[in-house]
GROMACS .gro file of C-alpha atoms in nm:
model
  312
    1MET     CA    1   0.884   4.376  -5.672
    2ALA     CA    2   1.111   4.583  -5.833
    3ALA     CA    3   1.058   4.997  -5.812
    4VAL     CA    4   0.795   5.075  -6.143
    5TYR     CA    5   0.800   5.416  -6.366
    6LYS     CA    6   0.590   5.711  -6.404
    7THR     CA    7   0.499   5.755  -6.729
    8LEU     CA    8   0.343   6.126  -6.699
    9SER     CA    9   0.649   6.395  -6.725
   10SER     CA   10   0.707   6.682  -6.579
   11SER     CA   11   0.549   6.846  -6.892
   12SER     CA   12   0.230   6.684  -6.964
   13ASN     CA   13   0.103   6.920  -7.226
   14GLY     CA   14   0.106   6.672  -7.498
   15ASP     CA   15  -0.121   6.430  -7.302
   16LYS     CA   16  -0.412   6.667  -7.304
   17VAL     CA   17  -0.703   6.685  -7.559
   18PRO     CA   18  -0.785   7.008  -7.739
   19ALA     CA   19  -1.135   7.112  -7.653
   20GLY     CA   20  -1.366   6.974  -7.925
   21GLU     CA   21  -1.120   6.670  -8.041
   22LYS     CA   22  -1.303   6.303  -7.885
   23LYS     CA   23  -1.058   6.147  -7.695
   24ILE     CA   24  -1.011   5.785  -7.866
   25ARG     CA   25  -1.090   5.522  -7.572
   26GLN     CA   26  -0.954   5.159  -7.618
   27ARG     CA   27  -1.122   4.814  -7.507
   28VAL     CA   28  -1.077   4.456  -7.564
   29LEU     CA   29  -1.321   4.218  -7.495
   30MET     CA   30  -1.204   3.923  -7.384
   31LEU     CA   31  -1.384   3.564  -7.451
   32SER     CA   32  -1.329   3.242  -7.526
   33SER     CA   33  -1.567   2.901  -7.649
   34ARG     CA   34  -1.647   2.615  -7.531
   35GLY     CA   35  -1.486   2.317  -7.468
   36THR     CA   36  -1.231   2.530  -7.372
   37THR     CA   37  -0.957   2.359  -7.083
   38TYR     CA   38  -0.785   2.467  -6.785
   39ARG     CA   39  -0.473   2.582  -6.889
   40HIS     CA   40  -0.678   2.794  -7.150
   41ARG     CA   41  -0.881   2.974  -6.887
   42HIS     CA   42  -0.605   3.022  -6.713
   43LEU     CA   43  -0.412   3.227  -6.973
   44LEU     CA   44  -0.735   3.388  -7.040
   45GLN     CA   45  -0.711   3.480  -6.652
   46ASP     CA   46  -0.320   3.607  -6.737
   47LEU     CA   47  -0.357   3.827  -7.018
   48TYR     CA   48  -0.651   3.950  -6.852
   49SER     CA   49  -0.479   4.055  -6.510
   50LEU     CA   50  -0.231   4.215  -6.788
   51MET     CA   51  -0.492   4.429  -6.965
   52PRO     CA   52  -0.602   4.663  -6.702
   53HIS     CA   53  -0.896   4.792  -7.054
   54SER     CA   54  -0.965   4.496  -7.159
   55ARG     CA   55  -1.353   4.319  -7.037
   56LYS     CA   56  -1.400   3.919  -6.931
   57GLU     CA   57  -1.709   3.787  -7.046
   58ALA     CA   58  -1.861   3.431  -7.053
   59LYS     CA   59  -1.831   3.176  -7.315
   60PHE     CA   60  -1.976   3.208  -7.637
   61ASP     CA   61  -2.204   2.918  -7.737
   62SER     CA   62  -2.130   2.937  -8.152
   63LYS     CA   63  -1.788   2.839  -8.309
   64SER     CA   64  -1.978   2.880  -8.653
   65LYS     CA   65  -2.133   3.181  -8.620
   66LEU     CA   66  -1.850   3.435  -8.532
   67HIS     CA   67  -1.982   3.753  -8.684
   68GLN     CA   68  -2.201   3.775  -8.372
   69LEU     CA   69  -1.934   3.900  -8.161
   70ASN     CA   70  -2.005   4.225  -8.326
   71GLU     CA   71  -2.337   4.277  -8.173
   72LEU     CA   72  -2.133   4.209  -7.822
   73ALA     CA   73  -1.843   4.440  -7.802
   74GLU     CA   74  -2.111   4.692  -7.938
   75LEU     CA   75  -2.269   4.588  -7.609
   76TYR     CA   76  -2.003   4.616  -7.405
   77ASN     CA   77  -1.871   4.952  -7.618
   78CYS     CA   78  -1.553   4.785  -7.714
   79ASN     CA   79  -1.339   4.806  -8.039
   80ASN     CA   80  -1.129   4.482  -7.991
   81VAL     CA   81  -1.191   4.161  -7.985
   82LEU     CA   82  -0.971   3.802  -7.796
   83PHE     CA   83  -1.125   3.525  -7.865
   84PHE     CA   84  -1.040   3.221  -7.785
   85GLU     CA   85  -1.187   2.932  -8.038
   86ALA     CA   86  -1.099   2.562  -7.853
   87ARG     CA   87  -1.140   2.252  -8.119
   88LYS     CA   88  -1.084   1.856  -7.998
   89GLY     CA   89  -0.990   1.952  -7.618
   90GLN     CA   90  -0.642   2.052  -7.730
   91ASP     CA   91  -0.607   2.283  -8.026
   92LEU     CA   92  -0.636   2.612  -7.913
   93TYR     CA   93  -0.717   2.931  -8.193
   94ALA     CA   94  -0.683   3.301  -8.090
   95TRP     CA   95  -0.848   3.539  -8.286
   96MET     CA   96  -0.816   3.918  -8.284
   97SER     CA   97  -0.993   4.132  -8.423
   98LYS     CA   98  -1.107   4.526  -8.490
   99ALA     CA   99  -1.445   4.534  -8.462
  100PRO     CA  100  -1.653   4.628  -8.626
  101ASN     CA  101  -1.459   4.750  -8.978
  102GLY     CA  102  -1.146   4.493  -8.962
  103PRO     CA  103  -0.960   4.374  -9.029
  104THR     CA  104  -0.953   3.980  -8.834
  105VAL     CA  105  -0.658   3.749  -8.801
  106LYS     CA  106  -0.612   3.384  -8.681
  107PHE     CA  107  -0.392   3.247  -8.494
  108HIS     CA  108  -0.294   2.939  -8.396
  109LEU     CA  109  -0.193   2.930  -8.020
  110GLN     CA  110   0.135   2.681  -7.875
  111ASN     CA  111   0.350   2.608  -7.632
  112LEU     CA  112   0.098   2.806  -7.382
  113HIS     CA  113   0.261   2.844  -7.008
  114THR     CA  114   0.064   3.028  -6.767
  115MET     CA  115   0.218   3.221  -6.443
  116GLU     CA  116   0.119   2.967  -6.223
  117GLU     CA  117   0.344   2.674  -6.415
  118LEU     CA  118   0.672   2.897  -6.505
  119ASN     CA  119   0.658   3.036  -6.098
  120PHE     CA  120   0.904   3.303  -6.235
  121ILE     CA  121   1.016   3.554  -6.005
  122GLY     CA  122   0.910   3.819  -6.213
  123ASN     CA  123   0.622   4.087  -6.104
  124CYS     CA  124   0.428   4.376  -6.193
  125LEU     CA  125   0.218   4.601  -6.025
  126LYS     CA  126  -0.185   4.562  -6.101
  127GLY     CA  127  -0.290   4.829  -6.388
  128SER     CA  128   0.007   4.899  -6.468
  129ARG     CA  129   0.073   5.014  -6.872
  130PRO     CA  130   0.329   4.795  -7.095
  131LEU     CA  131   0.583   4.902  -7.262
  132LEU     CA  132   0.549   4.670  -7.648
  133SER     CA  133   0.887   4.581  -7.804
  134PHE     CA  134   0.837   4.433  -8.156
  135ASP     CA  135   1.127   4.233  -8.346
  136ALA     CA  136   1.258   4.438  -8.676
  137ALA     CA  137   1.093   4.221  -8.911
  138PHE     CA  138   0.780   4.319  -8.883
  139GLU     CA  139   0.865   4.656  -9.105
  140LYS     CA  140   0.919   4.371  -9.403
  141GLN     CA  141   0.590   4.270  -9.486
  142ALA     CA  142   0.340   4.382  -9.534
  143HIS     CA  143   0.046   4.143  -9.365
  144LEU     CA  144   0.311   4.148  -9.026
  145ARG     CA  145   0.284   4.529  -8.992
  146VAL     CA  146  -0.144   4.510  -9.033
  147ILE     CA  147  -0.067   4.208  -8.710
  148LYS     CA  148   0.173   4.475  -8.535
  149GLU     CA  149  -0.078   4.749  -8.544
  150LEU     CA  150  -0.348   4.513  -8.425
  151PHE     CA  151  -0.155   4.350  -8.166
  152THR     CA  152  -0.069   4.751  -8.049
  153GLN     CA  153  -0.392   4.860  -7.976
  154ILE     CA  154  -0.499   4.530  -7.858
  155PHE     CA  155  -0.235   4.488  -7.586
  156GLY     CA  156  -0.120   4.842  -7.561
  157VAL     CA  157  -0.328   5.053  -7.270
  158PRO     CA  158  -0.362   5.359  -7.322
  159LYS     CA  159  -0.365   5.671  -7.081
  160THR     CA  160  -0.748   5.700  -7.034
  161ALA     CA  161  -0.827   5.331  -6.956
  162ARG     CA  162  -1.074   5.336  -6.579
  163LYS     CA  163  -0.848   5.063  -6.401
  164VAL     CA  164  -0.492   5.206  -6.513
  165LYS     CA  165  -0.263   5.371  -6.352
  166PRO     CA  166   0.020   5.618  -6.407
  167PHE     CA  167   0.326   5.340  -6.425
  168VAL     CA  168   0.498   5.142  -6.677
  169ASP     CA  169   0.696   4.861  -6.492
  170HIS     CA  170   0.653   4.564  -6.776
  171VAL     CA  171   0.757   4.501  -7.099
  172MET     CA  172   0.624   4.252  -7.377
  173GLY     CA  173   0.765   4.175  -7.633
  174PHE     CA  174   0.677   4.019  -7.948
  175THR     CA  175   0.949   3.816  -8.188
  176ILE     CA  176   0.921   3.685  -8.534
  177ALA     CA  177   1.154   3.332  -8.561
  178ASP     CA  178   1.051   3.005  -8.801
  179GLY     CA  179   0.697   3.235  -8.954
  180LYS     CA  180   0.610   3.194  -8.541
  181ILE     CA  181   0.509   3.498  -8.296
  182TRP     CA  182   0.717   3.470  -7.982
  183ILE     CA  183   0.560   3.614  -7.735
  184ARG     CA  184   0.668   3.687  -7.357
  185VAL     CA  185   0.638   3.899  -7.117
  186TYR     CA  186   0.910   4.093  -6.786
  187GLN     CA  187   0.921   4.269  -6.511
  188ILE     CA  188   1.187   4.608  -6.542
  189SER     CA  189   1.391   4.528  -6.304
  190GLU     CA  190   1.537   4.810  -6.142
  191THR     CA  191   1.841   4.741  -5.886
  192GLU     CA  192   2.111   4.947  -5.714
  193PRO     CA  193   2.438   4.868  -5.881
  194GLY     CA  194   2.585   4.822  -5.514
  195LYS     CA  195   2.292   4.532  -5.503
  196LYS     CA  196   2.256   4.183  -5.703
  197LYS     CA  197   1.948   3.943  -5.648
  198THR     CA  198   2.014   3.605  -5.587
  199ALA     CA  199   1.803   3.279  -5.717
  200ASN     CA  200   1.518   3.403  -5.488
  201GLY     CA  201   1.452   3.731  -5.589
  202GLU     CA  202   1.640   3.903  -5.265
  203GLU     CA  203   1.862   4.159  -5.313
  204ALA     CA  204   2.242   4.115  -5.146
  205ASP     CA  205   2.519   4.311  -5.107
  206ALA     CA  206   2.800   4.247  -5.399
  207GLU     CA  207   3.108   4.425  -5.388
  208PRO     CA  208   3.122   4.773  -5.294
  209VAL     CA  209   3.098   4.936  -5.576
  210PRO     CA  210   3.151   5.383  -5.568
  211THR     CA  211   2.839   5.564  -5.463
  212PRO     CA  212   2.607   5.590  -5.856
  213LYS     CA  213   2.640   5.886  -6.007
  214LYS     CA  214   2.364   6.144  -6.085
  215SER     CA  215   2.225   6.278  -6.397
  216LYS     CA  216   1.994   6.586  -6.354
  217GLY     CA  217   1.936   6.480  -5.991
  218LYS     CA  218   1.847   6.145  -6.059
  219PRO     CA  219   2.077   5.812  -5.946
  220GLU     CA  220   2.185   5.575  -6.235
  221PHE     CA  221   2.047   5.256  -6.140
  222ASP     CA  222   2.183   4.944  -6.327
  223VAL     CA  223   1.759   4.758  -6.518
  224SER     CA  224   1.775   4.415  -6.619
  225LEU     CA  225   1.409   4.274  -6.761
  226VAL     CA  226   1.300   3.924  -6.513
  227GLU     CA  227   1.046   3.700  -6.719
  228ILE     CA  228   0.738   3.713  -6.515
  229GLY     CA  229   0.491   3.509  -6.737
  230PRO     CA  230   0.281   3.365  -6.942
  231ARG     CA  231   0.443   3.293  -7.250
  232PHE     CA  232   0.346   3.125  -7.574
  233VAL     CA  233   0.374   3.096  -7.938
  234LEU     CA  234   0.105   3.210  -8.255
  235THR     CA  235   0.152   3.099  -8.572
  236PRO     CA  236  -0.096   3.329  -8.768
  237ILE     CA  237  -0.350   3.150  -9.046
  238VAL     CA  238  -0.540   3.387  -9.226
  239ILE     CA  239  -0.601   3.760  -9.255
  240GLN     CA  240  -0.943   3.881  -9.299
  241GLU     CA  241  -1.040   4.235  -9.429
  242ALA     CA  242  -1.344   4.294  -9.230
  243SER     CA  243  -1.444   4.181  -8.881
  244PHE     CA  244  -1.461   3.804  -8.876
  245GLY     CA  245  -1.590   3.823  -9.227
  246GLY     CA  246  -1.523   3.950  -9.538
  247PRO     CA  247  -1.245   3.859  -9.798
  248ILE     CA  248  -0.860   3.634  -9.704
  249ILE     CA  249  -0.615   3.920  -9.791
  250TYR     CA  250  -0.382   3.680  -9.650
  251GLU     CA  251  -0.302   3.309  -9.613
  252ASN     CA  252  -0.014   3.114  -9.473
  253LYS     CA  253   0.014   2.888  -9.738
  254GLU     CA  254   0.300   2.680  -9.527
  255PHE     CA  255   0.060   2.626  -9.213
  256VAL     CA  256  -0.022   2.261  -9.120
  257SER     CA  257  -0.321   2.202  -8.930
  258PRO     CA  258  -0.287   1.986  -8.511
  259ASN     CA  259  -0.566   1.713  -8.709
  260GLN     CA  260  -0.356   1.680  -9.015
  261ILE     CA  261  -0.020   1.627  -8.816
  262ARG     CA  262  -0.240   1.383  -8.584
  263SER     CA  263  -0.362   1.242  -8.895
  264ASP     CA  264  -0.058   1.143  -9.072
  265LEU     CA  265   0.106   0.985  -8.764
  266ARG     CA  266  -0.170   0.771  -8.702
  267ARG     CA  267  -0.123   0.697  -9.055
  268GLY     CA  268   0.234   0.598  -9.084
  269LYS     CA  269   0.129   0.465  -8.739
  270ALA     CA  270  -0.111   0.188  -8.925
  271GLY     CA  271   0.120   0.168  -9.256
  272LYS     CA  272   0.467   0.013  -9.002
  273TYR     CA  273   0.135  -0.251  -8.933
  274ASN     CA  274   0.026  -0.321  -9.287
  275ARG     CA  275   0.373  -0.365  -9.359
  276ARG     CA  276   0.428  -0.620  -9.152
  277THR     CA  277   0.132  -0.759  -9.237
  278GLU     CA  278   0.242  -0.799  -9.561
  279GLU     CA  279   0.561  -0.937  -9.494
  280THR     CA  280   0.464  -1.169  -9.280
  281MET     CA  281   0.201  -1.362  -9.584
  282GLU     CA  282   0.520  -1.331  -9.807
  283ALA     CA  283   0.687  -1.507  -9.612
  284LYS     CA  284   0.440  -1.793  -9.535
  285ILE     CA  285   0.355  -1.793  -9.932
  286ARG     CA  286   0.760  -1.871 -10.002
  287ARG     CA  287   0.764  -2.135  -9.775
  288GLY     CA  288   0.514  -2.275  -9.938
  289ASP     CA  289   0.667  -2.271 -10.280
  290LEU     CA  290   1.020  -2.402 -10.139
  291GLY     CA  291   0.724  -2.705 -10.016
  292LEU     CA  292   0.820  -2.598  -9.625
  293ASN     CA  293   0.527  -2.589  -9.483
  294SER     CA  294   0.323  -2.926  -9.329
  295HIS     CA  295   0.009  -2.769  -9.457
  296GLY     CA  296  -0.070  -2.562  -9.772
  297GLY     CA  297   0.181  -2.494 -10.016
  298ARG     CA  298   0.238  -2.657 -10.376
  299LYS     CA  299   0.259  -3.053 -10.292
  300ASN     CA  300   0.524  -3.264 -10.312
  301GLU     CA  301   0.575  -3.497 -10.617
  302LYS     CA  302   0.523  -3.855 -10.561
  303ASP     CA  303   0.901  -4.067 -10.566
  304PRO     CA  304   0.804  -4.354 -10.837
  305LEU     CA  305   1.064  -4.560 -10.591
  306SER     CA  306   0.847  -4.522 -10.317
  307ASP     CA  307   0.647  -4.833 -10.072
  308LYS     CA  308   0.298  -4.649 -10.154
  309VAL     CA  309   0.324  -4.689 -10.579
  310LEU     CA  310   0.504  -5.032 -10.566
  311PHE     CA  311   0.249  -5.166 -10.414
  312ALA     CA  312  -0.097  -4.985 -10.520
   0.00000   0.00000   0.00000
C-alpha cells in the first residue's frame, strides 16, 4: 500500500472552532429496499467502507412512503440519506437527500462494478478521507450545481467524524459524459523516481536516476493514480425541493426507464413474428388465387371439351 498523506498541516489554526460556535457534523444514513441483488448489497458495503461517517441500517420495507426516511434519519442523528431502491430484481435507483429540508435527487444507477469484481491493485486506508474531484461541467447548469453540493456533503468525509483518520490517500472522481455522471475511486500512489510498479503492484528497480531533489526538507516523489473501485454510473431523473417530497424543480426529459426499453424490445420481437405470419398468409392467398393450391382458393373453370362435361 502506498504512503498516505497527512491532512493536518503545521498551522492548524484554521481547523479550530471558535468558542460558542456549533461544530457542523455530517452523517449519512445508508440503507436499501427489499429485492436488492447480491451485487447491489456489495456496492452498498463498498461505499460504507469508504465513508467512515456513514451508518448502515437494515432494509426499508416501504417503497411508496419514502418520507418516513426523514424520521429514521432524525432517529439516528443523520442529516444525509443514501437510499437504494431495487425494482424487479434488476433495476437500481439511488435516492440522495439532505434531511430534513431537502433537496432530494433521484438517480438511475447502472454499469456498477464492485471491488471484488474489478480486482484492482489499488488500496486505501480504512477510515481515511477522500479528495473529491469534480468535472468543470458541474458549474455550467443549475441542477448540476445542486447535485455537486449534495455529493460534497454525502461523500465528503468531515475531519470531525468519529471513525475518521487524519489521512488523505484516495480520490473520488465525478465526471459528466453523455448526460450521465461517471464515478470512479482512485488511490494516490507515491513512488520513488528510481522505482516503478509492476503489474502485480510490487515495486521494482528501474533505470538509475539521480537522487530526488528536496523541497523545503521533503524529497520529491512520483505521484500516480491507481483505481480501487467500485465504479458506477448515475443518471439524474428528478430533483425534488424537499426531502423525499415537495415540488419537482428539475426533471430529465431525455431519461427513458429501463422497463420501457425492455417493453420496446419485446414489442419489436413480437412485431417481427406478426410480420412473418402476415407474409405467410399473403403467400397462401396469392397461390390460391393463381390456382396453385390443391385445396382452397379460386376454383378452376370447367373445360367444355372435357370427358366429364361431354359424357355427363
